[in-house]
Coordinates of C-alpha atoms in Angstrom, one line a residue:
M138 CA 171.0 88.0 137.4
D139 CA 167.8 87.6 135.5
P140 CA 168.4 85.7 132.2
G141 CA 165.1 86.9 130.8
F142 CA 162.8 84.1 132.2
S143 CA 162.6 82.3 135.5
V144 CA 164.0 78.9 136.3
D145 CA 160.5 77.7 137.0
D146 CA 159.5 78.4 133.4
I147 CA 162.2 76.3 131.8
A148 CA 162.8 72.6 131.2
P149 CA 164.4 70.7 134.0
I150 CA 168.2 71.2 134.2
A151 CA 168.8 67.6 133.3
I152 CA 167.0 68.1 129.9
L153 CA 169.2 71.1 129.1
M154 CA 172.3 69.2 130.0
D155 CA 171.1 66.4 127.7
E156 CA 170.7 68.9 124.9
L157 CA 174.3 70.0 125.4
R158 CA 175.2 66.3 124.8
S159 CA 172.8 65.9 121.9
E160 CA 173.8 64.7 118.5
D161 CA 171.6 67.4 117.0
V162 CA 173.7 70.5 116.2
Q163 CA 170.7 72.8 116.5
L164 CA 169.8 71.4 119.9
R165 CA 173.3 71.9 121.2
L166 CA 173.4 75.4 119.8
N167 CA 170.1 76.3 121.5
A168 CA 171.5 74.8 124.7
I169 CA 174.7 76.9 124.5
H170 CA 172.6 80.0 124.1
R171 CA 170.9 79.1 127.4
I172 CA 173.9 78.2 129.4
S173 CA 173.4 81.2 131.6
T174 CA 170.0 79.7 132.5
I175 CA 171.7 76.4 133.2
A176 CA 174.3 78.1 135.4
L177 CA 171.6 80.1 137.2
A178 CA 169.6 76.9 137.9
L179 CA 172.7 75.1 139.2
G180 CA 173.8 77.9 141.4
P181 CA 177.4 79.4 141.5
E182 CA 179.1 76.4 143.2
R183 CA 177.7 73.7 141.0
A184 CA 178.2 75.9 137.9
R185 CA 181.9 76.1 138.7
D186 CA 182.3 72.5 139.7
E187 CA 180.1 70.8 137.1
L188 CA 179.1 73.1 134.2
I189 CA 182.5 74.7 133.5
P190 CA 184.4 71.4 133.5
F191 CA 181.8 70.0 131.1
L192 CA 182.2 73.0 128.8
Q193 CA 185.9 72.7 129.0
E194 CA 185.7 69.3 127.5
S195 CA 183.2 70.3 124.8
V196 CA 185.6 71.6 122.2
D197 CA 185.1 68.7 119.8
D198 CA 182.0 70.3 118.2
E199 CA 180.8 72.2 115.2
D200 CA 182.3 75.6 114.7
E201 CA 178.9 77.3 115.0
V202 CA 178.4 75.8 118.5
L203 CA 182.0 76.6 119.6
L204 CA 181.6 80.2 118.4
A205 CA 178.4 80.6 120.4
L206 CA 180.1 79.1 123.5
A207 CA 183.1 81.5 123.1
E208 CA 180.7 84.4 122.9
E209 CA 178.5 83.4 125.8
L210 CA 181.4 82.9 128.2
G211 CA 182.5 86.5 127.6
M212 CA 179.0 88.0 128.3
N213 CA 179.5 88.7 132.0
F214 CA 179.2 85.0 132.7
E215 CA 181.3 85.4 135.9
E216 CA 178.0 86.7 137.5
Y217 CA 176.7 83.2 137.3
I218 CA 179.7 81.5 138.9
G219 CA 180.1 83.6 142.0
G220 CA 181.4 86.9 140.7
G221 CA 184.8 88.3 139.8
E222 CA 186.7 86.4 142.4
N223 CA 185.8 83.2 140.5
A224 CA 186.1 84.6 137.0
H225 CA 189.4 82.9 136.4
V226 CA 187.5 79.6 136.2
L227 CA 186.2 80.7 132.8
L228 CA 189.8 80.8 131.4
G229 CA 189.9 77.0 131.1
P230 CA 187.2 76.5 128.4
L231 CA 188.2 79.7 126.6
E232 CA 191.9 78.5 126.5
N233 CA 190.8 75.3 124.8
L234 CA 188.7 77.3 122.3
C235 CA 191.8 79.3 121.4
A236 CA 193.3 76.1 119.9
V237 CA 190.5 75.3 117.4
E238 CA 191.2 75.6 113.7
E239 CA 188.4 78.0 112.8
A240 CA 189.7 81.6 113.1
L241 CA 186.3 83.1 114.0
V242 CA 186.1 80.9 117.1
R243 CA 189.7 81.7 118.2
D244 CA 189.1 85.4 117.7
K245 CA 185.9 85.3 119.7
A246 CA 187.6 83.2 122.5
A247 CA 190.5 85.7 122.7
E248 CA 187.9 88.6 122.8
S249 CA 186.1 86.9 125.7
I250 CA 189.4 86.2 127.6
T251 CA 190.0 89.9 127.3
K252 CA 186.6 90.7 128.7
V253 CA 187.2 88.3 131.6
S254 CA 190.6 89.8 132.3
A255 CA 188.9 93.1 133.0
V256 CA 187.3 91.7 136.2
L257 CA 190.3 89.8 137.4
S258 CA 192.4 91.1 140.3
Q259 CA 196.2 91.5 139.9
A260 CA 196.7 88.4 141.9
Q261 CA 194.3 86.4 139.6
I262 CA 196.1 87.8 136.6
E263 CA 199.5 86.7 137.8
Q264 CA 198.3 83.3 139.1
Y265 CA 195.9 82.3 136.3
Y266 CA 196.0 84.6 133.3
I267 CA 199.8 84.9 132.8
P268 CA 200.4 81.1 132.9
L269 CA 197.6 80.7 130.4
L270 CA 199.3 83.4 128.2
Q271 CA 202.6 81.6 128.4
R272 CA 201.1 78.3 127.5
L273 CA 199.4 79.8 124.5
S274 CA 202.6 81.7 123.5
H275 CA 204.7 78.5 123.6
G276 CA 202.0 76.2 122.3
E277 CA 202.9 73.5 119.8
W278 CA 200.1 74.4 117.4
F279 CA 200.3 77.8 115.7
T280 CA 196.7 78.5 116.4
L281 CA 197.6 78.8 120.1
R282 CA 200.4 81.2 119.4
V283 CA 198.1 83.3 117.1
S284 CA 195.5 83.6 119.8
S285 CA 198.1 84.6 122.4
C286 CA 199.0 87.8 120.5
A287 CA 195.7 89.4 121.3
L288 CA 196.1 88.8 125.0
Y289 CA 199.2 90.8 125.9
A290 CA 197.9 94.3 125.7
P291 CA 194.8 93.9 128.0
V292 CA 196.9 93.1 131.1
Y293 CA 200.3 94.6 130.4
D294 CA 199.7 97.7 132.5
R295 CA 198.1 95.7 135.3
V296 CA 201.1 93.7 136.3
A297 CA 204.4 94.5 138.1
P298 CA 207.4 95.8 136.1
P299 CA 209.3 92.4 136.2
M300 CA 206.3 90.7 134.7
Q301 CA 206.0 93.5 132.1
D302 CA 209.6 92.7 131.1
E303 CA 208.7 89.1 130.7
L304 CA 205.6 90.0 128.6
R305 CA 207.7 92.2 126.2
R306 CA 210.1 89.3 125.7
G307 CA 207.3 86.9 125.1
F308 CA 205.7 89.1 122.5
A309 CA 209.0 89.7 120.8
G310 CA 209.3 85.9 120.4
L311 CA 206.0 85.8 118.6
G312 CA 207.2 88.5 116.3
T313 CA 210.0 86.2 115.1
D314 CA 207.9 83.0 115.0
D315 CA 208.5 80.6 112.1
T316 CA 204.9 80.7 111.1
P317 CA 203.7 83.7 109.0
M318 CA 200.2 83.5 110.6
V319 CA 201.7 84.1 114.0
R320 CA 203.9 87.0 112.8
R321 CA 200.8 88.5 111.2
A322 CA 198.9 88.3 114.5
A323 CA 201.9 89.9 116.2
S324 CA 201.7 92.8 113.6
K325 CA 198.0 93.2 114.3
W326 CA 198.3 93.4 118.0
L327 CA 201.6 95.2 118.4
A328 CA 200.0 98.7 118.2
P329 CA 197.6 98.2 121.2
L330 CA 200.6 96.8 123.2
V331 CA 203.0 99.6 122.3
K332 CA 200.4 102.1 123.5
K333 CA 200.8 100.6 127.0
F334 CA 204.6 100.8 126.9
A335 CA 206.7 103.4 128.8
K336 CA 208.6 105.6 126.3
Q337 CA 211.9 103.9 127.1
H338 CA 210.4 100.6 126.2
V339 CA 208.9 102.0 123.0
L340 CA 212.4 103.0 121.9
T341 CA 213.9 99.7 122.7
D342 CA 211.5 96.7 122.6
G343 CA 208.7 98.3 120.6
L344 CA 211.0 99.6 117.8
A345 CA 212.9 96.4 117.6
I346 CA 209.7 94.3 117.3
Y347 CA 208.3 96.7 114.7
R348 CA 211.4 96.8 112.6
R349 CA 211.6 93.1 112.3
L350 CA 207.9 92.8 111.3
Q351 CA 208.1 95.8 108.9
A352 CA 211.0 94.0 107.1
D353 CA 209.1 90.6 107.0
D354 CA 209.2 88.8 103.7
Q355 CA 205.4 88.3 103.8
D356 CA 203.4 91.3 102.6
S357 CA 200.4 90.1 104.8
V358 CA 202.6 90.8 107.8
R359 CA 204.1 94.1 106.5
L360 CA 200.7 95.7 105.7
L361 CA 199.6 95.3 109.3
T362 CA 202.6 97.2 110.5
V363 CA 201.2 100.6 109.3
D364 CA 199.1 100.8 112.5
D365 CA 202.2 99.9 114.5
L366 CA 204.2 102.7 112.8
I367 CA 201.5 105.2 113.8
A368 CA 201.3 103.9 117.4
I369 CA 205.1 104.2 117.8
A370 CA 205.2 107.6 116.2
Q371 CA 202.6 108.8 118.6
A372 CA 204.8 107.9 121.5
L373 CA 207.8 109.7 120.1
S374 CA 208.8 113.4 119.5
P375 CA 209.1 114.6 115.9
A376 CA 212.9 114.6 116.2
E377 CA 212.8 111.0 117.5
V378 CA 210.5 110.0 114.6
K379 CA 212.9 111.5 112.1
E380 CA 215.8 109.7 113.7
Q381 CA 214.2 106.3 114.4
L382 CA 211.4 105.8 111.8
L383 CA 212.2 107.8 108.6
K384 CA 213.7 104.7 106.9
Q385 CA 210.7 102.6 107.7
I386 CA 208.3 105.3 106.5
R387 CA 210.1 105.4 103.2
Q388 CA 210.1 101.6 102.9
T389 CA 206.4 101.4 103.7
V390 CA 205.1 104.0 101.2
S391 CA 207.3 102.5 98.4
D392 CA 206.8 98.8 99.3
K393 CA 207.0 96.4 96.4
S394 CA 203.5 95.1 97.5
W395 CA 200.5 97.3 96.4
R396 CA 198.7 96.0 99.4
V397 CA 201.2 97.6 101.8
R398 CA 201.1 100.8 99.8
Y399 CA 197.3 100.7 99.9
M400 CA 197.5 100.5 103.7
A401 CA 200.0 103.3 103.9
A402 CA 197.8 105.5 101.7
S403 CA 194.6 104.7 103.7
N404 CA 196.3 105.8 106.9
F405 CA 198.3 108.7 105.5
N406 CA 196.5 111.5 107.2
Q407 CA 196.8 109.8 110.6
L408 CA 200.5 109.3 110.0
A409 CA 201.0 112.9 108.9
E410 CA 199.2 114.3 111.9
T411 CA 201.4 112.1 114.2
I412 CA 204.8 112.9 112.9
G413 CA 204.7 116.7 112.9
Q414 CA 204.4 119.5 110.3
D415 CA 208.1 119.9 109.6
L416 CA 208.6 116.2 108.6
V417 CA 205.4 116.4 106.5
R418 CA 206.8 119.2 104.5
E419 CA 210.3 117.8 104.2
E420 CA 209.5 114.2 103.6
L421 CA 205.8 113.1 103.4
I422 CA 204.7 115.4 100.6
G423 CA 206.9 113.6 98.1
H424 CA 205.7 110.2 99.3
Y425 CA 202.1 111.3 99.1
V426 CA 202.5 112.5 95.5
Q427 CA 204.1 109.1 94.8
L428 CA 201.0 107.4 96.1
L429 CA 198.7 109.6 94.1
K430 CA 200.6 108.4 91.0
D431 CA 200.8 104.8 92.1
N432 CA 200.6 102.1 89.4
E433 CA 197.8 100.3 91.2
A434 CA 194.3 101.9 91.2
E435 CA 193.6 100.6 94.7
A436 CA 196.5 102.7 96.1
R437 CA 195.5 105.7 94.1
T438 CA 191.9 105.4 95.4
A439 CA 193.1 105.2 99.0
A440 CA 195.4 108.2 98.5
A441 CA 192.7 110.3 96.8
G442 CA 190.5 109.7 99.7
Q443 CA 193.0 111.3 102.1
I444 CA 193.5 114.6 100.2
P445 CA 191.9 117.3 102.4
A446 CA 191.0 115.6 105.6
G447 CA 194.2 116.2 107.4
F448 CA 197.3 116.0 105.2
A449 CA 196.7 119.0 103.0
K450 CA 195.9 121.1 106.1
L451 CA 199.5 120.7 107.2
L452 CA 200.7 122.3 103.9
E453 CA 200.9 125.9 102.7
K454 CA 198.6 127.0 100.0
E455 CA 201.6 127.4 97.5
V456 CA 202.7 123.8 98.2
I457 CA 199.1 122.5 97.6
L458 CA 198.9 124.4 94.3
A459 CA 202.4 123.2 93.2
R460 CA 202.3 119.6 94.3
I461 CA 198.8 118.4 95.1
V462 CA 196.6 120.2 92.5
P463 CA 198.5 118.8 89.4
C464 CA 198.0 115.3 90.8
V465 CA 194.3 116.0 91.4
R466 CA 194.0 117.3 87.8
D467 CA 195.5 114.0 86.6
L468 CA 193.2 111.9 88.8
C469 CA 190.2 113.6 87.3
Q470 CA 191.1 111.8 84.1
D471 CA 192.1 108.5 85.8
S472 CA 191.1 105.3 84.1
S473 CA 189.6 103.9 87.3
Q474 CA 186.1 105.0 88.1
H475 CA 186.8 104.2 91.8
V476 CA 189.7 106.6 91.8
R477 CA 187.6 109.3 90.3
A478 CA 184.8 108.6 92.8
A479 CA 187.2 108.8 95.8
L480 CA 188.6 112.1 94.4
A481 CA 185.1 113.5 93.9
N482 CA 184.2 112.7 97.5
Q483 CA 187.2 114.7 98.8
I484 CA 188.2 117.4 96.2
S485 CA 185.8 120.0 97.6
G486 CA 187.7 119.9 100.9
L487 CA 190.5 121.7 99.1
A488 CA 188.4 124.8 98.5
P489 CA 188.7 126.2 102.1
L490 CA 192.4 125.6 102.0
L491 CA 192.9 127.4 98.6
G492 CA 190.5 130.3 99.0
K493 CA 188.1 131.9 96.6
D494 CA 190.4 133.0 93.7
S495 CA 192.4 129.8 93.6
T496 CA 189.3 127.6 93.9
I497 CA 187.7 129.4 91.0
E498 CA 190.8 129.1 88.9
H499 CA 192.0 125.6 89.7
L500 CA 189.2 123.6 91.2
L501 CA 186.0 124.8 89.6
P502 CA 186.9 123.4 86.1
L503 CA 187.7 120.1 87.8
F504 CA 184.3 120.1 89.6
L505 CA 182.5 120.7 86.2
H506 CA 184.5 117.9 84.6
L507 CA 183.7 115.4 87.4
L508 CA 180.0 116.4 87.3
K509 CA 180.0 115.2 83.7
D510 CA 181.7 111.9 84.5
E511 CA 180.0 108.8 83.0
F512 CA 180.1 107.0 86.4
P513 CA 177.1 108.2 88.5
E514 CA 178.9 107.8 91.9
V515 CA 181.5 110.3 90.8
R516 CA 178.8 112.9 90.0
L517 CA 176.9 112.3 93.2
N518 CA 180.0 112.5 95.3
I519 CA 180.7 116.0 94.0
I520 CA 177.1 117.1 94.6
S521 CA 177.1 115.8 98.2
K522 CA 180.0 118.0 99.2
L523 CA 179.0 121.3 97.5
E524 CA 178.5 123.1 100.7
Q525 CA 182.2 123.5 101.3
V526 CA 182.6 125.1 97.8
N527 CA 179.6 127.3 98.4
D528 CA 181.1 128.6 101.6
V529 CA 184.3 129.6 99.7
I530 CA 183.1 131.0 96.3
G531 CA 179.5 132.0 97.1
I532 CA 176.2 130.8 95.8
D533 CA 176.0 133.0 92.7
L534 CA 179.1 131.7 91.1
L535 CA 178.4 128.1 92.3
S536 CA 175.0 128.1 90.8
E537 CA 176.1 129.7 87.5
S538 CA 178.8 127.1 87.1
L539 CA 177.3 124.0 88.6
L540 CA 173.5 124.2 88.4
P541 CA 173.3 123.3 84.7
A542 CA 175.2 120.1 85.5
I543 CA 172.9 119.3 88.4
V544 CA 169.8 119.8 86.3
E545 CA 171.3 117.6 83.6
L546 CA 171.7 114.8 86.2
A547 CA 168.2 115.4 87.5
E548 CA 166.9 114.6 84.0
D549 CA 169.3 111.7 83.4
K550 CA 167.9 108.8 81.4
S551 CA 168.9 106.4 84.1
W552 CA 166.2 106.4 86.8
R553 CA 168.8 105.3 89.4
V554 CA 170.7 108.5 88.7
R555 CA 167.6 110.6 89.0
Q556 CA 166.7 108.8 92.3
A557 CA 170.1 109.5 93.7
I558 CA 169.9 113.2 92.8
I559 CA 166.5 113.4 94.5
E560 CA 168.1 112.1 97.7
Y561 CA 170.6 115.0 97.6
I562 CA 168.0 117.7 96.8
P563 CA 167.3 118.5 100.5
L564 CA 171.1 119.0 101.1
L565 CA 171.3 121.2 98.0
A566 CA 168.2 123.1 99.2
N567 CA 169.9 123.8 102.5
Q568 CA 173.0 125.0 100.8
L569 CA 171.3 127.1 98.0
G570 CA 168.7 128.8 100.1
K571 CA 164.9 129.2 99.8
A572 CA 164.8 131.9 97.1
F573 CA 167.3 130.3 94.8
F574 CA 165.8 126.9 95.2
D575 CA 162.3 128.1 94.3
E576 CA 163.5 129.8 91.2
Q577 CA 165.9 127.1 89.9
L578 CA 164.9 123.7 91.3
G579 CA 161.3 124.0 92.6
N580 CA 159.6 123.0 89.3
L581 CA 162.1 120.2 88.8
C582 CA 161.1 118.7 92.2
M583 CA 157.4 118.8 91.3
S584 CA 158.1 117.2 87.9
W585 CA 159.4 114.1 89.6
L586 CA 156.0 113.5 91.0
G587 CA 154.8 112.6 87.5
D588 CA 157.8 110.4 86.6
N589 CA 157.0 107.2 84.8
V590 CA 159.1 105.2 87.3
Y591 CA 157.3 104.4 90.6
S592 CA 160.6 104.6 92.6
I593 CA 161.1 108.1 91.4
R594 CA 157.6 109.2 92.4
E595 CA 158.0 107.6 95.8
A596 CA 161.4 109.3 96.3
A597 CA 159.9 112.6 95.1
T598 CA 157.2 112.5 97.8
V599 CA 159.8 111.8 100.5
N600 CA 161.8 114.7 99.1
L601 CA 158.9 117.1 99.6
K602 CA 158.6 116.1 103.2
K603 CA 162.4 116.7 103.7
L604 CA 162.1 120.1 101.9
T605 CA 159.3 121.0 104.3
E606 CA 161.6 120.3 107.2
V607 CA 164.3 122.4 105.6
F608 CA 162.2 125.5 104.6
G609 CA 159.3 125.3 107.0
V610 CA 155.6 124.8 106.9
E611 CA 154.6 128.2 105.5
W612 CA 156.9 127.6 102.5
A613 CA 155.3 124.2 102.0
K614 CA 151.8 125.7 102.1
I615 CA 152.7 128.1 99.3
Q616 CA 155.1 126.0 97.2
I617 CA 154.1 122.4 97.7
V618 CA 150.6 121.9 98.8
P619 CA 148.8 123.7 95.9
K620 CA 150.8 121.8 93.3
V621 CA 150.2 118.4 95.1
V622 CA 146.5 119.1 95.5
G623 CA 146.3 120.3 91.8
M624 CA 147.5 116.9 90.6
G625 CA 144.5 115.3 92.2
Q626 CA 142.4 116.6 89.3
H627 CA 144.6 115.1 86.6
P628 CA 143.0 112.7 84.1
N629 CA 145.9 110.3 84.5
Y630 CA 145.3 108.1 87.5
L631 CA 149.1 107.9 88.3
Y632 CA 149.1 111.6 89.1
R633 CA 146.0 111.3 91.3
M634 CA 147.7 108.3 93.0
T635 CA 150.8 110.5 93.6
T636 CA 148.6 113.2 95.2
V637 CA 147.3 110.6 97.7
Q638 CA 150.7 109.2 98.5
A639 CA 152.3 112.7 98.8
V640 CA 149.6 113.7 101.3
S641 CA 150.3 110.6 103.4
V642 CA 154.0 111.4 103.5
I643 CA 154.0 115.2 104.0
S644 CA 151.0 115.7 106.2
P645 CA 152.7 114.8 109.5
S646 CA 155.1 117.7 108.7
L647 CA 152.3 120.2 108.2
T648 CA 149.8 121.9 110.5
L649 CA 146.2 121.0 111.2
D650 CA 145.1 124.3 109.6
I651 CA 146.8 123.4 106.3
V652 CA 145.3 119.9 106.3
R653 CA 141.9 121.2 107.2
G654 CA 141.9 124.1 104.7
D655 CA 143.9 122.7 101.7
I656 CA 144.1 119.0 101.8
I657 CA 141.2 117.1 103.4
D658 CA 138.6 118.1 100.7
T659 CA 140.9 116.8 97.9
L660 CA 141.2 113.5 99.8
L661 CA 137.5 113.2 100.3
H662 CA 136.9 113.9 96.6
L663 CA 139.4 111.1 95.7
S664 CA 137.7 108.7 98.0
N665 CA 135.1 108.4 95.2
D666 CA 137.7 107.8 92.5
P667 CA 136.8 105.0 90.0
I668 CA 140.3 103.4 90.5
P669 CA 140.2 101.0 93.6
N670 CA 144.0 101.5 94.2
I671 CA 143.4 105.2 94.7
R672 CA 140.4 104.6 97.0
F673 CA 142.3 102.2 99.4
N674 CA 145.3 104.6 99.4
V675 CA 142.9 107.4 100.4
A676 CA 141.8 105.2 103.3
K677 CA 145.5 104.8 104.3
A678 CA 146.0 108.5 104.0
L679 CA 142.9 109.3 106.1
E680 CA 144.3 106.9 108.8
V681 CA 147.6 108.9 108.8
L682 CA 145.7 112.1 109.3
A683 CA 143.6 110.7 112.1
T684 CA 146.5 109.3 114.0
T685 CA 148.6 112.4 113.4
F686 CA 146.1 115.1 114.3
G687 CA 143.4 113.3 116.3
N688 CA 144.9 113.9 119.7
T689 CA 143.8 117.5 119.9
P690 CA 140.3 118.8 120.2
E691 CA 140.4 120.5 116.8
G692 CA 141.9 117.3 115.3
R693 CA 139.2 115.1 116.9
Q694 CA 136.6 117.4 115.4
L695 CA 138.1 116.8 111.9
V696 CA 138.2 113.1 112.5
Q697 CA 134.6 112.9 113.7
Q698 CA 133.1 115.2 111.1
K699 CA 135.0 114.3 107.9
I700 CA 137.4 111.3 108.2
I701 CA 135.2 108.8 109.9
P702 CA 132.1 109.4 107.7
A703 CA 134.3 109.0 104.6
L704 CA 135.8 105.7 106.0
E705 CA 132.3 104.4 106.8
I706 CA 131.4 104.7 103.2
L707 CA 134.7 103.1 102.0
K708 CA 134.2 100.3 104.5
N709 CA 131.3 99.1 102.3
D710 CA 133.2 99.5 99.0
T711 CA 132.8 96.9 96.3
D712 CA 136.6 96.3 96.3
A713 CA 137.9 93.9 99.0
D714 CA 141.2 95.8 99.4
V715 CA 139.4 99.1 99.9
R716 CA 137.1 97.5 102.5
F717 CA 140.2 96.1 104.4
F718 CA 142.1 99.3 104.6
A719 CA 139.0 101.4 105.4
T720 CA 138.1 99.0 108.2
R721 CA 141.7 99.2 109.6
A722 CA 141.7 103.0 109.3
L723 CA 138.3 103.2 111.1
Q724 CA 139.7 101.3 114.0
S725 CA 142.6 103.7 114.3
A726 CA 140.3 106.7 113.8
H727 CA 138.0 105.6 116.6
G728 CA 141.0 104.9 118.9
V729 CA 142.6 108.3 118.7
G730 CA 142.1 110.6 121.7
A731 CA 140.5 107.7 123.6

């Protein structure tokens, strides 16, 4: 395998080995990143017999070096030691790395062991991998046992049933470990393991391990069992979920720790889709309302972010109106801006579920309220999702109700709010349509080109390019180009500068005919502007035109007849910056079509 450069091009192998032993951390780190080269130079046999044992002893090092080593050994390193039949040799140094104190190193080592396991045969797994797993699982140091939790799932379905029985027992022992960090790791890795279980073992071993972890006295353990709950529920029928998991579901969503409730709220849609519609209606709706009213803002934020995506789709319209909408109304007034922002990002998803009349009656007033929120992210989240509302209630009613609020935001005194609105204008344009946009928002978009804040003017030019892509070149020729060109005659140099910058940005989206007929003469006129900044930006704009259109016969004609002569003049300008950009542009112009 080619490491990127040949062995002949690198330092002698002895030097690289010396770097691995160096007292300089950076030298050792560099050497670790080149161990594939070292292995390639040594050859497979010597790499197995000399390099790997050396690396296995090199665990007394800086965490940065150990992290790099753990990563390198998981990057198809078996190819350097003789292929998959020798891959088990890599398990030795990786096992040692699983014992270090730094969690990042241990996690990377476990990840690399998992990658190595993918190329091991069943015989290698049983002869080398399983003993390693057992040593880690019964290790004296908790770091070993923590690392072992990640290593059960990758090989569970690749060993014989008697060995699977042993693996389930081993993992169950980790779930009752005296050390909370080990139990936390067991909670984290139970879900991937349960997905490999046969259903009968989910009902026995999987449920037993989960229930113990879900009742743990450490909330850091309990919060990770939400994924386990979902994994187990996915393996069971709705009736079995109701019989086996209902108690745990209730305990999780009402847990005394807000962190556990937050995790439950964050995964509520996935849980609802897993357990079946009947149980959602009978049981989960009440728990969801409880989370929407939670005492902790973090839990309310997570719950608000789940409203339409999956959970509400499982409910009848009447239930949504009776149970969910009143909570949504309260959340619009929530004291936490993060809760309101999460709600604003999701509330429009209720419109398709409620239909036109109910959306107008119940949701539209809430949209308007959120659009006037003092927190910009709330207002922007509403605007970004208007398409769903438009599809339900129609553009006329939407524009009548919401457009004034959008215009108010577009003229906000905070330039950051104005900039954020500009970024959403192409989305709005696509939703509102060409005619409505021209009538209601066209002038507003052009007014941003004259804003006193540079970032707004820059965003406005990018906005014009995106609008051209939305509405087409012919629309741009009529609605954008004349206004941009007209600004080139303005007595304020900022407007003239904006014309040049806008031309640079939007020209690649236009046609050569438009550039030749409506734009090039304005640029040539501005090449004589008294302001040097405008002249060197003209040079940059001419370079854009040359490289964009100079690869066709008509484009080369434009370059030869108008662009190059103008740049030749600018090349001799009195201003050094103008001369620099003109010279660079000339090189590009002469190079096109070559």
